[in-house]
């Protein structure tokens, strides 16, 4: 087992998690060939195949499934022990892995860059994706999602900046259609539908004077990516519903016109979250400190 070491175990878990040698190699920052050799050496040491491999798919064998179930929690303990050892250092160093939604990644990116400038021995791996992942099972230190999506068993820290939705349409669309003044005025068939990472269709959320309203768009176009939806609205395909920051520049320039502004009040913003730990590394603690500094600056009460 010494020949395999922690890297070999990490390699097996990454392939099992991603279901692909290529995706796992990208995650681990190594070549597919090197990853295959690493897994092969571990299989040779164990004397058993952990994966069924074909040209089209990769799946765990029964032995591999049992191995992963036993190794994953043990490797988590090893990571915790390593974090504990690093926490004894005064100088922040090492790697922070952060999982965020695309919008949250955009928001946190300037802080990540400032953190790296302040702590030159630190590294950050920021992964953005739509699905809500189990950050512990997938080897992340931190997650960033809207406050209402943070798992209840996590410690959460607000990033301090509230979010808003924005309903927008292109000037050309408004020239040909009446301007909606309330959610009830929205032409359902001209509203672009959004699909969430879990496959559900996004229901548009409105509120005015404490009165919440939900609206189900019925448009002919359904999209699951905000940039494509934005391009469609700019092209006059209909009305779109976005997180404000995704279309703020278009609104400011007049390329898009904001609608129902009084029906989209501020809502809780993004929160950074992480599992409870007894010993936090110096780098982890330093990053949390910068998040708290930023939240204090952006807080409406600040």
PDB file of C-alpha atoms in Angstrom:
ATOM      1  CA  UNK A   1       0.000   0.000   0.000  1.00  0.00           C
ATOM      2  CA  UNK A   2       2.951   2.325   0.475  1.00  0.00           C
ATOM      3  CA  UNK A   3       3.453   2.330  -3.296  1.00  0.00           C
ATOM      4  CA  UNK A   4      -0.048   3.737  -3.817  1.00  0.00           C
ATOM      5  CA  UNK A   5      -0.149   6.251  -0.998  1.00  0.00           C
ATOM      6  CA  UNK A   6      -2.703   9.010  -0.569  1.00  0.00           C
ATOM      7  CA  UNK A   7      -2.412  10.076  -4.223  1.00  0.00           C
ATOM      8  CA  UNK A   8      -3.502   6.637  -5.377  1.00  0.00           C
ATOM      9  CA  UNK A   9      -6.511   6.709  -3.076  1.00  0.00           C
ATOM     10  CA  UNK A  10      -7.405  10.229  -4.211  1.00  0.00           C
ATOM     11  CA  UNK A  11      -7.185   9.043  -7.817  1.00  0.00           C
ATOM     12  CA  UNK A  12      -9.603   6.155  -7.259  1.00  0.00           C
ATOM     13  CA  UNK A  13     -12.113   8.351  -5.447  1.00  0.00           C
ATOM     14  CA  UNK A  14     -11.946  11.008  -8.175  1.00  0.00           C
ATOM     15  CA  UNK A  15     -12.632   8.456 -10.942  1.00  0.00           C
ATOM     16  CA  UNK A  16     -15.482   6.944  -8.916  1.00  0.00           C
ATOM     17  CA  UNK A  17     -16.923  10.406  -8.266  1.00  0.00           C
ATOM     18  CA  UNK A  18     -16.697  11.629 -11.864  1.00  0.00           C
ATOM     19  CA  UNK A  19     -17.361   8.341 -13.647  1.00  0.00           C
ATOM     20  CA  UNK A  20     -14.645   9.213 -16.140  1.00  0.00           C
ATOM     21  CA  UNK A  21     -10.842   9.094 -16.196  1.00  0.00           C
ATOM     22  CA  UNK A  22     -10.708  12.258 -18.299  1.00  0.00           C
ATOM     23  CA  UNK A  23     -12.945  14.278 -15.947  1.00  0.00           C
ATOM     24  CA  UNK A  24     -11.092  12.961 -12.889  1.00  0.00           C
ATOM     25  CA  UNK A  25      -7.728  13.844 -14.459  1.00  0.00           C
ATOM     26  CA  UNK A  26      -8.923  17.417 -15.071  1.00  0.00           C
ATOM     27  CA  UNK A  27     -10.081  17.660 -11.464  1.00  0.00           C
ATOM     28  CA  UNK A  28      -6.739  16.397 -10.136  1.00  0.00           C
ATOM     29  CA  UNK A  29      -4.615  18.451 -12.523  1.00  0.00           C
ATOM     30  CA  UNK A  30      -2.845  15.489 -14.144  1.00  0.00           C
ATOM     31  CA  UNK A  31      -2.881  13.721 -17.500  1.00  0.00           C
ATOM     32  CA  UNK A  32      -5.355  10.942 -18.216  1.00  0.00           C
ATOM     33  CA  UNK A  33      -2.443   8.574 -18.878  1.00  0.00           C
ATOM     34  CA  UNK A  34      -0.782   9.350 -15.549  1.00  0.00           C
ATOM     35  CA  UNK A  35      -4.088   8.891 -13.730  1.00  0.00           C
ATOM     36  CA  UNK A  36      -4.687   5.537 -15.429  1.00  0.00           C
ATOM     37  CA  UNK A  37      -1.215   4.364 -14.434  1.00  0.00           C
ATOM     38  CA  UNK A  38      -1.778   5.499 -10.837  1.00  0.00           C
ATOM     39  CA  UNK A  39      -5.040   3.565 -10.587  1.00  0.00           C
ATOM     40  CA  UNK A  40      -3.476   0.571 -12.333  1.00  0.00           C
ATOM     41  CA  UNK A  41      -0.600   0.453  -9.839  1.00  0.00           C
ATOM     42  CA  UNK A  42      -3.045   0.468  -6.945  1.00  0.00           C
ATOM     43  CA  UNK A  43      -5.095  -2.313  -8.544  1.00  0.00           C
ATOM     44  CA  UNK A  44      -1.900  -4.330  -9.032  1.00  0.00           C
ATOM     45  CA  UNK A  45      -0.970  -3.798  -5.382  1.00  0.00           C
ATOM     46  CA  UNK A  46      -4.413  -4.949  -4.260  1.00  0.00           C
ATOM     47  CA  UNK A  47      -4.565  -7.801  -6.749  1.00  0.00           C
ATOM     48  CA  UNK A  48      -8.108  -6.897  -7.807  1.00  0.00           C
ATOM     49  CA  UNK A  49      -9.782  -4.699 -10.423  1.00  0.00           C
ATOM     50  CA  UNK A  50     -11.564  -1.666  -8.995  1.00  0.00           C
ATOM     51  CA  UNK A  51     -13.113  -0.450 -12.280  1.00  0.00           C
ATOM     52  CA  UNK A  52     -14.761  -1.973 -15.315  1.00  0.00           C
ATOM     53  CA  UNK A  53     -13.356  -0.058 -18.295  1.00  0.00           C
ATOM     54  CA  UNK A  54     -14.700   0.123 -21.840  1.00  0.00           C
ATOM     55  CA  UNK A  55     -14.075   2.666 -24.593  1.00  0.00           C
ATOM     56  CA  UNK A  56     -17.399   4.305 -23.677  1.00  0.00           C
ATOM     57  CA  UNK A  57     -17.780   4.019 -19.912  1.00  0.00           C
ATOM     58  CA  UNK A  58     -16.149   3.443 -16.539  1.00  0.00           C
ATOM     59  CA  UNK A  59     -17.928   1.812 -13.612  1.00  0.00           C
ATOM     60  CA  UNK A  60     -16.925   0.379 -10.240  1.00  0.00           C
ATOM     61  CA  UNK A  61     -16.640  -3.347  -9.802  1.00  0.00           C
ATOM     62  CA  UNK A  62     -18.216  -4.873  -6.693  1.00  0.00           C
ATOM     63  CA  UNK A  63     -14.772  -4.907  -5.085  1.00  0.00           C
ATOM     64  CA  UNK A  64     -14.241  -1.295  -6.169  1.00  0.00           C
ATOM     65  CA  UNK A  65     -17.548  -0.185  -4.711  1.00  0.00           C
ATOM     66  CA  UNK A  66     -16.728  -1.756  -1.343  1.00  0.00           C
ATOM     67  CA  UNK A  67     -13.223  -0.270  -1.462  1.00  0.00           C
ATOM     68  CA  UNK A  68     -14.513   3.265  -2.137  1.00  0.00           C
ATOM     69  CA  UNK A  69     -17.136   3.044   0.620  1.00  0.00           C
ATOM     70  CA  UNK A  70     -14.445   2.110   3.130  1.00  0.00           C
ATOM     71  CA  UNK A  71     -11.678   4.403   1.908  1.00  0.00           C
ATOM     72  CA  UNK A  72     -13.692   7.638   1.504  1.00  0.00           C
ATOM     73  CA  UNK A  73     -14.300   8.265   5.235  1.00  0.00           C
ATOM     74  CA  UNK A  74     -10.754   7.177   6.097  1.00  0.00           C
ATOM     75  CA  UNK A  75      -9.330   9.618   3.554  1.00  0.00           C
ATOM     76  CA  UNK A  76     -11.517  12.373   4.985  1.00  0.00           C
ATOM     77  CA  UNK A  77      -9.898  11.692   8.366  1.00  0.00           C
ATOM     78  CA  UNK A  78      -6.458  11.880   6.751  1.00  0.00           C
ATOM     79  CA  UNK A  79      -7.336  15.248   5.205  1.00  0.00           C
ATOM     80  CA  UNK A  80      -8.563  16.480   8.596  1.00  0.00           C
ATOM     81  CA  UNK A  81      -5.317  15.354  10.231  1.00  0.00           C
ATOM     82  CA  UNK A  82      -3.304  17.166   7.557  1.00  0.00           C
ATOM     83  CA  UNK A  83      -5.392  20.311   8.023  1.00  0.00           C
ATOM     84  CA  UNK A  84      -4.785  20.059  11.755  1.00  0.00           C
ATOM     85  CA  UNK A  85      -1.040  19.837  11.196  1.00  0.00           C
ATOM     86  CA  UNK A  86      -1.096  22.804   8.807  1.00  0.00           C
ATOM     87  CA  UNK A  87      -3.083  24.834  11.329  1.00  0.00           C
ATOM     88  CA  UNK A  88       0.007  24.885  13.523  1.00  0.00           C
ATOM     89  CA  UNK A  89       1.778  27.050  10.952  1.00  0.00           C
ATOM     90  CA  UNK A  90       1.643  30.808  11.339  1.00  0.00           C
ATOM     91  CA  UNK A  91       1.904  31.425   7.572  1.00  0.00           C
ATOM     92  CA  UNK A  92      -1.169  30.425   5.538  1.00  0.00           C
ATOM     93  CA  UNK A  93      -0.230  27.863   2.906  1.00  0.00           C
ATOM     94  CA  UNK A  94      -1.750  24.985   0.988  1.00  0.00           C
ATOM     95  CA  UNK A  95      -4.854  24.543  -1.182  1.00  0.00           C
ATOM     96  CA  UNK A  96      -8.435  25.729  -0.680  1.00  0.00           C
ATOM     97  CA  UNK A  97     -11.071  24.032  -2.870  1.00  0.00           C
ATOM     98  CA  UNK A  98     -14.271  26.062  -3.307  1.00  0.00           C
ATOM     99  CA  UNK A  99     -17.486  24.966  -5.038  1.00  0.00           C
ATOM    100  CA  UNK A 100     -19.894  27.701  -6.158  1.00  0.00           C
ATOM    101  CA  UNK A 101     -22.693  28.471  -8.561  1.00  0.00           C
ATOM    102  CA  UNK A 102     -21.600  30.470 -11.605  1.00  0.00           C
ATOM    103  CA  UNK A 103     -23.057  33.715 -10.228  1.00  0.00           C
ATOM    104  CA  UNK A 104     -21.518  33.118  -6.800  1.00  0.00           C
ATOM    105  CA  UNK A 105     -18.177  32.346  -8.442  1.00  0.00           C
ATOM    106  CA  UNK A 106     -18.252  35.688 -10.239  1.00  0.00           C
ATOM    107  CA  UNK A 107     -19.012  37.470  -6.999  1.00  0.00           C
ATOM    108  CA  UNK A 108     -16.296  35.776  -4.945  1.00  0.00           C
ATOM    109  CA  UNK A 109     -13.576  35.875  -7.634  1.00  0.00           C
ATOM    110  CA  UNK A 110     -12.264  39.384  -6.743  1.00  0.00           C
ATOM    111  CA  UNK A 111     -11.935  38.322  -3.105  1.00  0.00           C
ATOM    112  CA  UNK A 112     -10.087  35.147  -4.136  1.00  0.00           C
ATOM    113  CA  UNK A 113      -7.599  37.233  -6.131  1.00  0.00           C
ATOM    114  CA  UNK A 114      -7.089  39.593  -3.187  1.00  0.00           C
ATOM    115  CA  UNK A 115      -6.571  36.586  -0.905  1.00  0.00           C
ATOM    116  CA  UNK A 116      -3.879  35.140  -3.183  1.00  0.00           C
ATOM    117  CA  UNK A 117      -2.097  38.499  -3.306  1.00  0.00           C
ATOM    118  CA  UNK A 118      -2.128  38.723   0.470  1.00  0.00           C
ATOM    119  CA  UNK A 119      -1.013  35.103   1.010  1.00  0.00           C
ATOM    120  CA  UNK A 120       1.458  34.074  -1.730  1.00  0.00           C
ATOM    121  CA  UNK A 121       1.877  30.525  -0.369  1.00  0.00           C
ATOM    122  CA  UNK A 122      -1.835  29.740  -0.812  1.00  0.00           C
ATOM    123  CA  UNK A 123      -3.544  28.110  -3.801  1.00  0.00           C
ATOM    124  CA  UNK A 124      -7.269  28.218  -4.614  1.00  0.00           C
ATOM    125  CA  UNK A 125      -9.242  25.820  -6.841  1.00  0.00           C
ATOM    126  CA  UNK A 126     -12.604  27.484  -7.599  1.00  0.00           C
ATOM    127  CA  UNK A 127     -15.108  25.151  -9.304  1.00  0.00           C
ATOM    128  CA  UNK A 128     -18.377  26.651 -10.611  1.00  0.00           C
ATOM    129  CA  UNK A 129     -21.359  24.471 -11.510  1.00  0.00           C
ATOM    130  CA  UNK A 130     -25.124  24.614 -11.392  1.00  0.00           C
ATOM    131  CA  UNK A 131     -25.796  21.487  -9.343  1.00  0.00           C
ATOM    132  CA  UNK A 132     -25.739  21.647  -5.561  1.00  0.00           C
ATOM    133  CA  UNK A 133     -23.002  19.228  -4.493  1.00  0.00           C
ATOM    134  CA  UNK A 134     -22.100  17.550  -1.213  1.00  0.00           C
ATOM    135  CA  UNK A 135     -18.907  19.507  -0.577  1.00  0.00           C
ATOM    136  CA  UNK A 136     -17.624  17.013   2.003  1.00  0.00           C
ATOM    137  CA  UNK A 137     -18.119  13.946  -0.196  1.00  0.00           C
ATOM    138  CA  UNK A 138     -16.571  15.683  -3.213  1.00  0.00           C
ATOM    139  CA  UNK A 139     -13.526  17.000  -1.385  1.00  0.00           C
ATOM    140  CA  UNK A 140     -14.278  20.732  -1.207  1.00  0.00           C
ATOM    141  CA  UNK A 141     -13.390  22.935   1.746  1.00  0.00           C
ATOM    142  CA  UNK A 142     -16.085  25.549   1.123  1.00  0.00           C
ATOM    143  CA  UNK A 143     -19.309  26.034  -0.794  1.00  0.00           C
ATOM    144  CA  UNK A 144     -21.043  29.229  -1.926  1.00  0.00           C
ATOM    145  CA  UNK A 145     -24.739  29.233  -2.779  1.00  0.00           C
ATOM    146  CA  UNK A 146     -27.844  31.398  -2.158  1.00  0.00           C
ATOM    147  CA  UNK A 147     -28.566  31.499   1.559  1.00  0.00           C
ATOM    148  CA  UNK A 148     -31.774  29.465   1.213  1.00  0.00           C
ATOM    149  CA  UNK A 149     -29.890  26.571  -0.446  1.00  0.00           C
ATOM    150  CA  UNK A 150     -27.219  26.104   2.224  1.00  0.00           C
ATOM    151  CA  UNK A 151     -27.543  22.661   3.879  1.00  0.00           C
ATOM    152  CA  UNK A 152     -28.757  22.924   7.459  1.00  0.00           C
ATOM    153  CA  UNK A 153     -25.856  20.958   8.919  1.00  0.00           C
ATOM    154  CA  UNK A 154     -23.287  23.473   7.617  1.00  0.00           C
ATOM    155  CA  UNK A 155     -21.814  26.575   9.221  1.00  0.00           C
ATOM    156  CA  UNK A 156     -22.868  29.538   7.044  1.00  0.00           C
ATOM    157  CA  UNK A 157     -21.355  32.998   6.663  1.00  0.00           C
ATOM    158  CA  UNK A 158     -23.190  35.688   4.697  1.00  0.00           C
ATOM    159  CA  UNK A 159     -21.208  37.419   1.960  1.00  0.00           C
ATOM    160  CA  UNK A 160     -23.041  40.602   2.928  1.00  0.00           C
ATOM    161  CA  UNK A 161     -24.460  41.667  -0.444  1.00  0.00           C
ATOM    162  CA  UNK A 162     -28.204  41.143  -1.017  1.00  0.00           C
ATOM    163  CA  UNK A 163     -29.382  39.894  -4.408  1.00  0.00           C
ATOM    164  CA  UNK A 164     -32.270  40.967  -6.617  1.00  0.00           C
ATOM    165  CA  UNK A 165     -34.037  39.488  -9.568  1.00  0.00           C
ATOM    166  CA  UNK A 166     -34.498  41.551 -12.720  1.00  0.00           C
ATOM    167  CA  UNK A 167     -37.239  41.188 -15.332  1.00  0.00           C
ATOM    168  CA  UNK A 168     -36.022  42.553 -18.665  1.00  0.00           C
ATOM    169  CA  UNK A 169     -36.924  42.879 -22.330  1.00  0.00           C
ATOM    170  CA  UNK A 170     -35.254  44.401 -25.390  1.00  0.00           C
ATOM    171  CA  UNK A 171     -36.424  47.839 -26.583  1.00  0.00           C
ATOM    172  CA  UNK A 172     -37.538  46.277 -29.879  1.00  0.00           C
ATOM    173  CA  UNK A 173     -39.792  43.810 -28.050  1.00  0.00           C
ATOM    174  CA  UNK A 174     -41.389  46.628 -26.037  1.00  0.00           C
ATOM    175  CA  UNK A 175     -42.056  48.618 -29.210  1.00  0.00           C
ATOM    176  CA  UNK A 176     -44.252  45.776 -30.424  1.00  0.00           C
ATOM    177  CA  UNK A 177     -45.918  44.783 -27.142  1.00  0.00           C
ATOM    178  CA  UNK A 178     -47.611  46.593 -24.225  1.00  0.00           C
ATOM    179  CA  UNK A 179     -45.411  47.135 -21.178  1.00  0.00           C
ATOM    180  CA  UNK A 180     -46.481  44.884 -18.234  1.00  0.00           C
ATOM    181  CA  UNK A 181     -47.089  46.837 -15.015  1.00  0.00           C
ATOM    182  CA  UNK A 182     -47.824  43.885 -12.701  1.00  0.00           C
ATOM    183  CA  UNK A 183     -46.948  40.166 -12.803  1.00  0.00           C
ATOM    184  CA  UNK A 184     -50.528  39.522 -13.949  1.00  0.00           C
ATOM    185  CA  UNK A 185     -49.789  41.579 -17.087  1.00  0.00           C
ATOM    186  CA  UNK A 186     -46.907  39.339 -18.169  1.00  0.00           C
ATOM    187  CA  UNK A 187     -47.633  37.537 -21.454  1.00  0.00           C
ATOM    188  CA  UNK A 188     -46.864  33.989 -20.332  1.00  0.00           C
ATOM    189  CA  UNK A 189     -46.190  32.718 -23.857  1.00  0.00           C
ATOM    190  CA  UNK A 190     -43.594  35.433 -24.499  1.00  0.00           C
ATOM    191  CA  UNK A 191     -41.604  34.713 -21.315  1.00  0.00           C
ATOM    192  CA  UNK A 192     -38.456  32.618 -21.668  1.00  0.00           C
ATOM    193  CA  UNK A 193     -38.451  29.624 -19.364  1.00  0.00           C
ATOM    194  CA  UNK A 194     -35.414  28.640 -17.287  1.00  0.00           C
ATOM    195  CA  UNK A 195     -34.509  25.091 -16.306  1.00  0.00           C
ATOM    196  CA  UNK A 196     -32.833  24.527 -12.941  1.00  0.00           C
ATOM    197  CA  UNK A 197     -29.918  22.088 -12.413  1.00  0.00           C
ATOM    198  CA  UNK A 198     -32.337  19.556 -10.883  1.00  0.00           C
ATOM    199  CA  UNK A 199     -34.465  19.615 -14.042  1.00  0.00           C
ATOM    200  CA  UNK A 200     -37.354  21.668 -12.619  1.00  0.00           C
ATOM    201  CA  UNK A 201     -38.583  24.787 -14.390  1.00  0.00           C
ATOM    202  CA  UNK A 202     -37.903  28.093 -12.641  1.00  0.00           C
ATOM    203  CA  UNK A 203     -40.953  29.820 -11.196  1.00  0.00           C
ATOM    204  CA  UNK A 204     -40.586  33.592 -11.247  1.00  0.00           C
ATOM    205  CA  UNK A 205     -40.762  35.030  -7.722  1.00  0.00           C
ATOM    206  CA  UNK A 206     -42.289  38.472  -7.129  1.00  0.00           C
ATOM    207  CA  UNK A 207     -43.188  40.446  -4.021  1.00  0.00           C
ATOM    208  CA  UNK A 208     -44.580  43.899  -3.233  1.00  0.00           C
ATOM    209  CA  UNK A 209     -45.503  45.263   0.169  1.00  0.00           C
ATOM    210  CA  UNK A 210     -45.072  41.808   1.670  1.00  0.00           C
ATOM    211  CA  UNK A 211     -47.406  40.188  -0.872  1.00  0.00           C
ATOM    212  CA  UNK A 212     -45.588  37.296  -2.652  1.00  0.00           C
ATOM    213  CA  UNK A 213     -46.602  36.220  -6.160  1.00  0.00           C
ATOM    214  CA  UNK A 214     -45.358  33.253  -8.196  1.00  0.00           C
ATOM    215  CA  UNK A 215     -45.534  33.231 -11.980  1.00  0.00           C
ATOM    216  CA  UNK A 216     -45.115  30.231 -14.309  1.00  0.00           C
ATOM    217  CA  UNK A 217     -43.787  31.288 -17.731  1.00  0.00           C
ATOM    218  CA  UNK A 218     -45.177  29.328 -20.679  1.00  0.00           C
ATOM    219  CA  UNK A 219     -42.838  30.505 -23.429  1.00  0.00           C
ATOM    220  CA  UNK A 220     -41.801  28.354 -26.392  1.00  0.00           C
ATOM    221  CA  UNK A 221     -38.100  28.667 -25.509  1.00  0.00           C
ATOM    222  CA  UNK A 222     -36.621  26.859 -22.481  1.00  0.00           C
ATOM    223  CA  UNK A 223     -32.962  27.367 -21.541  1.00  0.00           C
ATOM    224  CA  UNK A 224     -30.680  26.259 -18.708  1.00  0.00           C
ATOM    225  CA  UNK A 225     -27.848  28.786 -19.092  1.00  0.00           C
ATOM    226  CA  UNK A 226     -28.123  32.464 -18.141  1.00  0.00           C
ATOM    227  CA  UNK A 227     -25.786  33.771 -20.860  1.00  0.00           C
ATOM    228  CA  UNK A 228     -27.795  32.044 -23.603  1.00  0.00           C
ATOM    229  CA  UNK A 229     -31.051  33.355 -22.114  1.00  0.00           C
ATOM    230  CA  UNK A 230     -29.581  36.861 -21.998  1.00  0.00           C
ATOM    231  CA  UNK A 231     -28.588  36.633 -25.673  1.00  0.00           C
ATOM    232  CA  UNK A 232     -32.107  35.484 -26.553  1.00  0.00           C
ATOM    233  CA  UNK A 233     -33.701  38.425 -24.741  1.00  0.00           C
ATOM    234  CA  UNK A 234     -31.259  40.850 -26.391  1.00  0.00           C
ATOM    235  CA  UNK A 235     -32.361  39.378 -29.733  1.00  0.00           C
ATOM    236  CA  UNK A 236     -35.997  40.208 -28.925  1.00  0.00           C
ATOM    237  CA  UNK A 237     -37.136  36.638 -28.255  1.00  0.00           C
ATOM    238  CA  UNK A 238     -39.209  37.693 -25.253  1.00  0.00           C
ATOM    239  CA  UNK A 239     -39.057  38.634 -21.574  1.00  0.00           C
ATOM    240  CA  UNK A 240     -36.372  37.170 -19.325  1.00  0.00           C
ATOM    241  CA  UNK A 241     -35.969  36.709 -15.568  1.00  0.00           C
ATOM    242  CA  UNK A 242     -32.396  36.977 -14.252  1.00  0.00           C
ATOM    243  CA  UNK A 243     -30.278  37.562 -11.207  1.00  0.00           C
ATOM    244  CA  UNK A 244     -29.679  41.313 -11.417  1.00  0.00           C
ATOM    245  CA  UNK A 245     -25.897  41.165 -11.727  1.00  0.00           C
ATOM    246  CA  UNK A 246     -26.165  39.073 -14.909  1.00  0.00           C
ATOM    247  CA  UNK A 247     -27.889  41.897 -16.822  1.00  0.00           C
ATOM    248  CA  UNK A 248     -26.837  45.022 -14.884  1.00  0.00           C
ATOM    249  CA  UNK A 249     -24.571  46.335 -17.671  1.00  0.00           C
ATOM    250  CA  UNK A 250     -27.257  45.761 -20.306  1.00  0.00           C
ATOM    251  CA  UNK A 251     -29.777  47.727 -18.227  1.00  0.00           C
ATOM    252  CA  UNK A 252     -27.306  50.559 -17.625  1.00  0.00           C
ATOM    253  CA  UNK A 253     -26.497  50.835 -21.346  1.00  0.00           C
ATOM    254  CA  UNK A 254     -30.141  50.660 -22.455  1.00  0.00           C
ATOM    255  CA  UNK A 255     -29.704  47.405 -24.363  1.00  0.00           C
ATOM    256  CA  UNK A 256     -32.330  45.919 -22.028  1.00  0.00           C
ATOM    257  CA  UNK A 257     -35.242  47.632 -20.287  1.00  0.00           C
ATOM    258  CA  UNK A 258     -36.080  46.657 -16.721  1.00  0.00           C
ATOM    259  CA  UNK A 259     -39.699  45.780 -15.974  1.00  0.00           C
ATOM    260  CA  UNK A 260     -41.652  45.355 -12.717  1.00  0.00           C
ATOM    261  CA  UNK A 261     -38.827  46.945 -10.696  1.00  0.00           C
ATOM    262  CA  UNK A 262     -41.167  47.508  -7.748  1.00  0.00           C
ATOM    263  CA  UNK A 263     -42.024  43.798  -7.693  1.00  0.00           C
ATOM    264  CA  UNK A 264     -38.426  42.582  -7.225  1.00  0.00           C
ATOM    265  CA  UNK A 265     -37.209  43.658  -3.762  1.00  0.00           C
ATOM    266  CA  UNK A 266     -33.801  42.641  -2.376  1.00  0.00           C
ATOM    267  CA  UNK A 267     -33.562  39.039  -1.151  1.00  0.00           C
ATOM    268  CA  UNK A 268     -30.941  37.171   0.893  1.00  0.00           C
ATOM    269  CA  UNK A 269     -27.669  36.976  -1.021  1.00  0.00           C
ATOM    270  CA  UNK A 270     -24.993  34.328  -1.206  1.00  0.00           C
ATOM    271  CA  UNK A 271     -23.562  32.549   1.806  1.00  0.00           C
ATOM    272  CA  UNK A 272     -20.255  30.774   2.173  1.00  0.00           C
ATOM    273  CA  UNK A 273     -20.612  27.498   4.070  1.00  0.00           C
ATOM    274  CA  UNK A 274     -18.440  24.717   5.430  1.00  0.00           C
ATOM    275  CA  UNK A 275     -18.681  21.730   7.774  1.00  0.00           C
ATOM    276  CA  UNK A 276     -17.868  22.147  11.458  1.00  0.00           C
ATOM    277  CA  UNK A 277     -14.249  21.330  12.241  1.00  0.00           C
ATOM    278  CA  UNK A 278     -12.294  21.394  15.445  1.00  0.00           C
ATOM    279  CA  UNK A 279      -9.047  22.545  13.800  1.00  0.00           C
ATOM    280  CA  UNK A 280      -9.033  24.992  10.898  1.00  0.00           C
ATOM    281  CA  UNK A 281      -5.884  25.526   8.836  1.00  0.00           C
ATOM    282  CA  UNK A 282      -4.231  28.931   8.858  1.00  0.00           C
ATOM    283  CA  UNK A 283      -5.201  29.454   5.211  1.00  0.00           C
ATOM    284  CA  UNK A 284      -8.819  28.497   5.828  1.00  0.00           C
ATOM    285  CA  UNK A 285      -9.010  30.863   8.806  1.00  0.00           C
ATOM    286  CA  UNK A 286      -7.386  33.688   6.827  1.00  0.00           C
ATOM    287  CA  UNK A 287      -9.907  33.307   4.000  1.00  0.00           C
ATOM    288  CA  UNK A 288     -12.838  33.360   6.422  1.00  0.00           C
ATOM    289  CA  UNK A 289     -11.375  36.522   7.931  1.00  0.00           C
ATOM    290  CA  UNK A 290     -11.347  38.239   4.546  1.00  0.00           C
ATOM    291  CA  UNK A 291     -14.935  37.112   3.874  1.00  0.00           C
ATOM    292  CA  UNK A 292     -16.033  38.666   7.171  1.00  0.00           C
ATOM    293  CA  UNK A 293     -14.204  41.912   6.338  1.00  0.00           C
ATOM    294  CA  UNK A 294     -15.978  42.059   2.967  1.00  0.00           C
ATOM    295  CA  UNK A 295     -19.380  41.262   4.473  1.00  0.00           C
ATOM    296  CA  UNK A 296     -18.963  44.051   7.028  1.00  0.00           C
ATOM    297  CA  UNK A 297     -18.179  46.558   4.256  1.00  0.00           C
ATOM    298  CA  UNK A 298     -21.151  45.512   2.121  1.00  0.00           C
ATOM    299  CA  UNK A 299     -23.690  45.145   4.928  1.00  0.00           C
ATOM    300  CA  UNK A 300     -26.580  47.624   4.537  1.00  0.00           C
ATOM    301  CA  UNK A 301     -26.092  48.562   8.185  1.00  0.00           C
ATOM    302  CA  UNK A 302     -22.383  49.236   7.575  1.00  0.00           C
TER     303      UNK A 302
END
